[in-house]
Coordinates of C-alpha atoms in Angstrom, one line a residue:
Chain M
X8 CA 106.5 127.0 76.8
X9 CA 109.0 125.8 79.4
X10 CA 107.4 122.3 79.6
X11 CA 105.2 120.5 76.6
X12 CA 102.6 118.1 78.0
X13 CA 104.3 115.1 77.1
X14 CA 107.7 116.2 79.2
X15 CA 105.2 116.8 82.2
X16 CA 103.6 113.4 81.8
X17 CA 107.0 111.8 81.2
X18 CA 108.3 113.3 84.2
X19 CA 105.3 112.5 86.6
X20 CA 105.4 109.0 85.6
X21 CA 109.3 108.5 85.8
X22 CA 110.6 110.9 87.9
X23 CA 108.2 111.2 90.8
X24 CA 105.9 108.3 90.3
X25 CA 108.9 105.9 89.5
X26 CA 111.4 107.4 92.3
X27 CA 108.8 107.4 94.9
X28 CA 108.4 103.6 94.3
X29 CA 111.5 102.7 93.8
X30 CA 112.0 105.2 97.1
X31 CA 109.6 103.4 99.2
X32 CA 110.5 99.5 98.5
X33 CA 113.8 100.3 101.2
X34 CA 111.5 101.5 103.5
X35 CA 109.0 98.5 103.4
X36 CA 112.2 95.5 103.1
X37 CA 113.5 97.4 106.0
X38 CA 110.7 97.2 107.9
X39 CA 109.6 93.7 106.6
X40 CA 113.0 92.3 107.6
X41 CA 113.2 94.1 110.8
X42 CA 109.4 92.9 112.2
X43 CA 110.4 90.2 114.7
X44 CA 109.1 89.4 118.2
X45 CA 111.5 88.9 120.2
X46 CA 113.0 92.1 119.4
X47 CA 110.1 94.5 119.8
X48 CA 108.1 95.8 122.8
X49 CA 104.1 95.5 121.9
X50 CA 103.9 99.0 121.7
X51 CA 107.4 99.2 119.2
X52 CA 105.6 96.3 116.9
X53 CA 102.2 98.2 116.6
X54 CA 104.0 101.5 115.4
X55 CA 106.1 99.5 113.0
X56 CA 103.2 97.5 111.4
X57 CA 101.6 101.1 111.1
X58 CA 104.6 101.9 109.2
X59 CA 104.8 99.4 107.7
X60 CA 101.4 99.3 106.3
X61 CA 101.3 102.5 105.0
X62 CA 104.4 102.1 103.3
X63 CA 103.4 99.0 101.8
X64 CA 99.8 100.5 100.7
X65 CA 101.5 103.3 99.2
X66 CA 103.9 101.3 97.2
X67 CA 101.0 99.8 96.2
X68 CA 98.9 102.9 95.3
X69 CA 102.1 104.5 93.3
X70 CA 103.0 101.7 91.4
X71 CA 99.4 101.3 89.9
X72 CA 99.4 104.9 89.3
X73 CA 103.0 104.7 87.6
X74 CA 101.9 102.3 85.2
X75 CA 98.1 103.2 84.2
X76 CA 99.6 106.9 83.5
X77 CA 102.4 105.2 82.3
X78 CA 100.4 103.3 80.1
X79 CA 97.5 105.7 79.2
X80 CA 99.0 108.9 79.0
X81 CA 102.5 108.6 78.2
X82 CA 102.6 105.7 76.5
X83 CA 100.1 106.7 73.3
X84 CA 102.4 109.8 73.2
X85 CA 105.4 107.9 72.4
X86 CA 103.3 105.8 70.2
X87 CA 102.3 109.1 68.0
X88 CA 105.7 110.6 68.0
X89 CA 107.4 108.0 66.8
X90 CA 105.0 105.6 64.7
X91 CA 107.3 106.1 61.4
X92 CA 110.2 104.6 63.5
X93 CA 109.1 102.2 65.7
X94 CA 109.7 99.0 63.9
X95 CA 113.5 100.1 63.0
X96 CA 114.9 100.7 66.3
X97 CA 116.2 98.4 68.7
X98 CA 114.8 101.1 71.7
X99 CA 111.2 100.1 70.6
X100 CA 111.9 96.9 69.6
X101 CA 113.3 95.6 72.4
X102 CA 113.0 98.2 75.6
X103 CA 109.9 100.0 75.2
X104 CA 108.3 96.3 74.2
X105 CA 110.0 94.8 77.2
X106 CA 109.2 98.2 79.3
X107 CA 105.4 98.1 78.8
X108 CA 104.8 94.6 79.9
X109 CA 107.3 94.0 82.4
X110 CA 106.1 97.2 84.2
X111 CA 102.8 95.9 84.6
X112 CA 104.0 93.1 87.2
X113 CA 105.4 95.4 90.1
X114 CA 102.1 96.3 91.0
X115 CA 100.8 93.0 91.0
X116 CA 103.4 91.3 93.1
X117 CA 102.9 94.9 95.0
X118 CA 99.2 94.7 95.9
X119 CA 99.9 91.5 97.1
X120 CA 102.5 92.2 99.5
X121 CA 100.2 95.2 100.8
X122 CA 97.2 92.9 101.6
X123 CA 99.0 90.3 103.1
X124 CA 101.2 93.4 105.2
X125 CA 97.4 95.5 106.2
X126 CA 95.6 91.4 106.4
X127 CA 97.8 89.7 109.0
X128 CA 98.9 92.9 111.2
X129 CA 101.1 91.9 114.3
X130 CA 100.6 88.2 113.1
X131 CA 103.2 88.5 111.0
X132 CA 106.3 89.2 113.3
X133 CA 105.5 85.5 114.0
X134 CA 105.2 84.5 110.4
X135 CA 108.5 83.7 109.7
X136 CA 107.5 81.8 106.4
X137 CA 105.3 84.2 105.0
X138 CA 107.0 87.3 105.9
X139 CA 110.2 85.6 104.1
X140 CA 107.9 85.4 101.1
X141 CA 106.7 88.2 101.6
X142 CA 110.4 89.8 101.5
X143 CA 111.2 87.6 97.8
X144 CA 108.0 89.0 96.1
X145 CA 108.7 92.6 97.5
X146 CA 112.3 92.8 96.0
X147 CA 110.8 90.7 92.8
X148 CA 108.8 94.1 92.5
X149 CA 111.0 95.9 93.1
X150 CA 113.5 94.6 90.9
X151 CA 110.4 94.4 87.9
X152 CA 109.9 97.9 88.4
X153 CA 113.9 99.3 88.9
X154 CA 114.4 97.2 85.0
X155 CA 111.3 99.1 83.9
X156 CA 112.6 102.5 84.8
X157 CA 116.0 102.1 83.4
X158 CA 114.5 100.5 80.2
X159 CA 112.2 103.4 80.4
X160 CA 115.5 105.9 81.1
X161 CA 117.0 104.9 78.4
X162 CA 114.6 105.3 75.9
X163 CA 113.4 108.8 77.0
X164 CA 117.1 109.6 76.4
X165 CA 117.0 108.3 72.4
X166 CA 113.3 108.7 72.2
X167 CA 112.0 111.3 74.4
X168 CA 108.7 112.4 74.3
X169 CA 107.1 115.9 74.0
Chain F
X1 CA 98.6 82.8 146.4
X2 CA 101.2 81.3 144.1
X3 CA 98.3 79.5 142.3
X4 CA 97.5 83.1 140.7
X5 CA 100.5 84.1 139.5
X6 CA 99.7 83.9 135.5
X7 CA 103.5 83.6 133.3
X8 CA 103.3 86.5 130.9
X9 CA 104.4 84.1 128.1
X10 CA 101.9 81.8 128.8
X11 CA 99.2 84.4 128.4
X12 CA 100.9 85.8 125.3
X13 CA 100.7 82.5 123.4
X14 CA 96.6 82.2 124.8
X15 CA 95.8 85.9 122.8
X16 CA 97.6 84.9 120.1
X17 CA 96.0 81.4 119.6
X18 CA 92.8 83.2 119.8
X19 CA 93.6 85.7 117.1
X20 CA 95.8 83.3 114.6
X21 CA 94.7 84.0 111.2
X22 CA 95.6 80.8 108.7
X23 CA 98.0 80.6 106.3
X24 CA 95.7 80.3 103.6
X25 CA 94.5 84.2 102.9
X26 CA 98.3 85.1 102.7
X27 CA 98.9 81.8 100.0
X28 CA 95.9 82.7 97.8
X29 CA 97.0 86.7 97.7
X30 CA 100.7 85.5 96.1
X31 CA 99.0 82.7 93.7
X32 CA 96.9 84.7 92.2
X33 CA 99.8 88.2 91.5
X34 CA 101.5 84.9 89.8
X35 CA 98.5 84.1 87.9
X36 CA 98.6 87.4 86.3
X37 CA 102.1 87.5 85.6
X38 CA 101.8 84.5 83.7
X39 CA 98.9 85.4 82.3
X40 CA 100.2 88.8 81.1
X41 CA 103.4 86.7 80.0
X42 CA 101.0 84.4 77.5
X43 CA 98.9 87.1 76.0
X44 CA 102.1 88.8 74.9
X45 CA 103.3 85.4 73.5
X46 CA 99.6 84.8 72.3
X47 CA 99.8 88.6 70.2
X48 CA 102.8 88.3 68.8
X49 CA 102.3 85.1 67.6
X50 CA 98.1 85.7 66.4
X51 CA 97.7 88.9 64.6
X52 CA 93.6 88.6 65.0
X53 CA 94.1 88.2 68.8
X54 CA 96.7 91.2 68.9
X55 CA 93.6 92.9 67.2
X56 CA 90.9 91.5 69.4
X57 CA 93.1 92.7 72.3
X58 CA 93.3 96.5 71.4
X59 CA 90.7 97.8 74.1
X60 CA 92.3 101.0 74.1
X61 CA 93.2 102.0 70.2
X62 CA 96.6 104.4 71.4
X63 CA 97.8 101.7 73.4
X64 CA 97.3 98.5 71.2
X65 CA 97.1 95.5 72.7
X66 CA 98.8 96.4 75.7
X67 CA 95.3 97.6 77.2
X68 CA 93.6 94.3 76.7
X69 CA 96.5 91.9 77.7
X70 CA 96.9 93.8 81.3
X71 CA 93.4 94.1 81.6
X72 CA 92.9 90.8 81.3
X73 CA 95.7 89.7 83.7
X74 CA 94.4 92.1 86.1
X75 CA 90.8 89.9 86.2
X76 CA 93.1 86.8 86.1
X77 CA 94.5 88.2 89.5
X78 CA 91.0 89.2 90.8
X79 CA 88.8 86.3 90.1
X80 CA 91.7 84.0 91.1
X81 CA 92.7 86.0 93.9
X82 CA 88.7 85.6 94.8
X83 CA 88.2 82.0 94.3
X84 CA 91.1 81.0 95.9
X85 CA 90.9 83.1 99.4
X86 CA 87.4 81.9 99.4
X87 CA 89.0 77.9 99.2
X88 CA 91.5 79.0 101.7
X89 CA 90.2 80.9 104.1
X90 CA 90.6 79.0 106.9
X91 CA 92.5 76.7 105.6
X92 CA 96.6 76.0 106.7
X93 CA 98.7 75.3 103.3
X94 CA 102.0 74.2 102.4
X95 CA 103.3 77.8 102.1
X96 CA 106.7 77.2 100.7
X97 CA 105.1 75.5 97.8
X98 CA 103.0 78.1 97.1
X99 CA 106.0 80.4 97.2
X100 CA 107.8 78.3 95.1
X101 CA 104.8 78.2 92.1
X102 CA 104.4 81.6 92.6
X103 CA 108.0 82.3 91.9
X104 CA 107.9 79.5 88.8
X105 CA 104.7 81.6 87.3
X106 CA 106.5 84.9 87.8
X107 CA 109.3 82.7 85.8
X108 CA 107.2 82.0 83.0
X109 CA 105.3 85.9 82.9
X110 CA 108.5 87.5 82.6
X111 CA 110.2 84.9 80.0
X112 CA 106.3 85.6 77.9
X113 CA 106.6 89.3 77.8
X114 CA 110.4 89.2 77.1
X115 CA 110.8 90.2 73.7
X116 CA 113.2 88.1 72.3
X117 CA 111.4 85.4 72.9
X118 CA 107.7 86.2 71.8
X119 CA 109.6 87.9 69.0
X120 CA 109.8 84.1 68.1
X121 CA 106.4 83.7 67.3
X122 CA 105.5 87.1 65.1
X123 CA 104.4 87.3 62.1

């Protein structure tokens, strides 16, 4: 077989899960950073907050699904494969540990963003302050989840799963 | 007739007055994702360092503790993400305070489910 059930699940949960995220964090800081008043018509402002809140939703949406397949499917994979090993290498020790927890908070700090993006609407191209925070926790998930997928790079490298 | 004329600023600033959501909704949605994170960041700390908790947390058997620690930050997030919008929903609050905790209990979650440093506390 071309593809074991493990690579597939590895791959949907890095490569298109991850990427997609990872892919639509630009996308939302662009449009985060670029919602202000006095440089939009109404019209321009209510299609970027559409934008805007689909992207943010779906960042959302992907991240928890990256991380409960992540978590769920992949994870108790690894955890078979390499059970006689785990304790002796640093790529469990430290990456996959750090990798498993620390991917939990992007969609956290994610869902938050989304709410605050679909709850204030047009509001918040007056909202300096909280669209400022808003732009901090975004790249903090971002950042949570880019450290997560090279950890999780890495490892599939050394340890991958099939 | 010049007593009609309405400025379209002026008349801008009236809709939006009317429509002005507080800042509070916004303040309790960051709180409580930092709530988690430093929840998620103690439980790690907690498991390493409490084998019968590490146990107790294993929800899910293939995934160890892992499925109780995130599904406990996850209510964290909920019930506090609940309570406080409820407290603040029509309330105005210091935002870059709440920014700034949010950022400190981010801080501490991340430094919790680091593992060199809950690797301190295992047995």
């Amino acid at each position: 077989m071309l593809f074991s059930r493990g690579d597939l699940l590895a791959d949907l949960h890095g490569l298109v899960l991850g990427a997609l995220f990872l892919l639509a964090y630009s996308g939302g800081l662009a449009g985060l950073i670029g919602l202000r008043t006095e440089w939009k018509t109404e019209r321009g402002l209510r299609v970027q907050m559409r934008r805007l809140k689909i992207g943010t939703v779906a960042m959302a949406v992907i991240a928890w699904l990256t991380v409960l397949v992540g978590t769920y499917l992949v994870y108790p994979l690894y955890q078979a494969q390499y059970r006689p090993v785990l304790s002796e290498t640093f790529w469990n020790t430290f990456a996959m540990a750090w990798k498993i927890h620390l991917g939990w908070i992007a969609p956290l700090l994610a869902t938050a963003v989304a709410y605050v993006v679909n709850r204030y609407d047009a509001q918040l191209a007056r909202e300096v302050r909280i669209r400022q925070a808003l732009e901090v926790v975004f790249t903090a998930a971002f950042l949570a989840a880019a450290v997560t997928g090279l950890l999780g790079a890495l490892t599939t490298k050394v340890l991958p799963v099939e | 007739m010049a007593q009609l004329k309405i400025r379209p600023d002026t008349l801008n600033i009236q809709q939006m007055q009317q429509k002005v959501l507080p800042n509070g909704p916004a303040a309790a949605a960051l709180l409580s994702a930092g709530l988690a994170c430093l929840t998620l960041g103690l439980l790690t700390t907690l498991a390493a360092a409490f084998p019968s908790l590490a146990l107790a947390l294993q929800w899910y058997q293939p995934t160890g503790e892992l499925s109780g620690e995130s599904t406990l930050a996850v209510g964290v997030c909920l019930v506090s993400w609940f309570v406080l919008a409820r407290h603040w929903q029509h309330r105005q609050v210091h935002f870059t305070r709440i920014l700034v905790m949010t950022l400190i209990l981010l801080v501490l979650g991340l430094i919790g489910t680091f593992p060199l440093f809950f690797g301190l506390f295992a047995h």
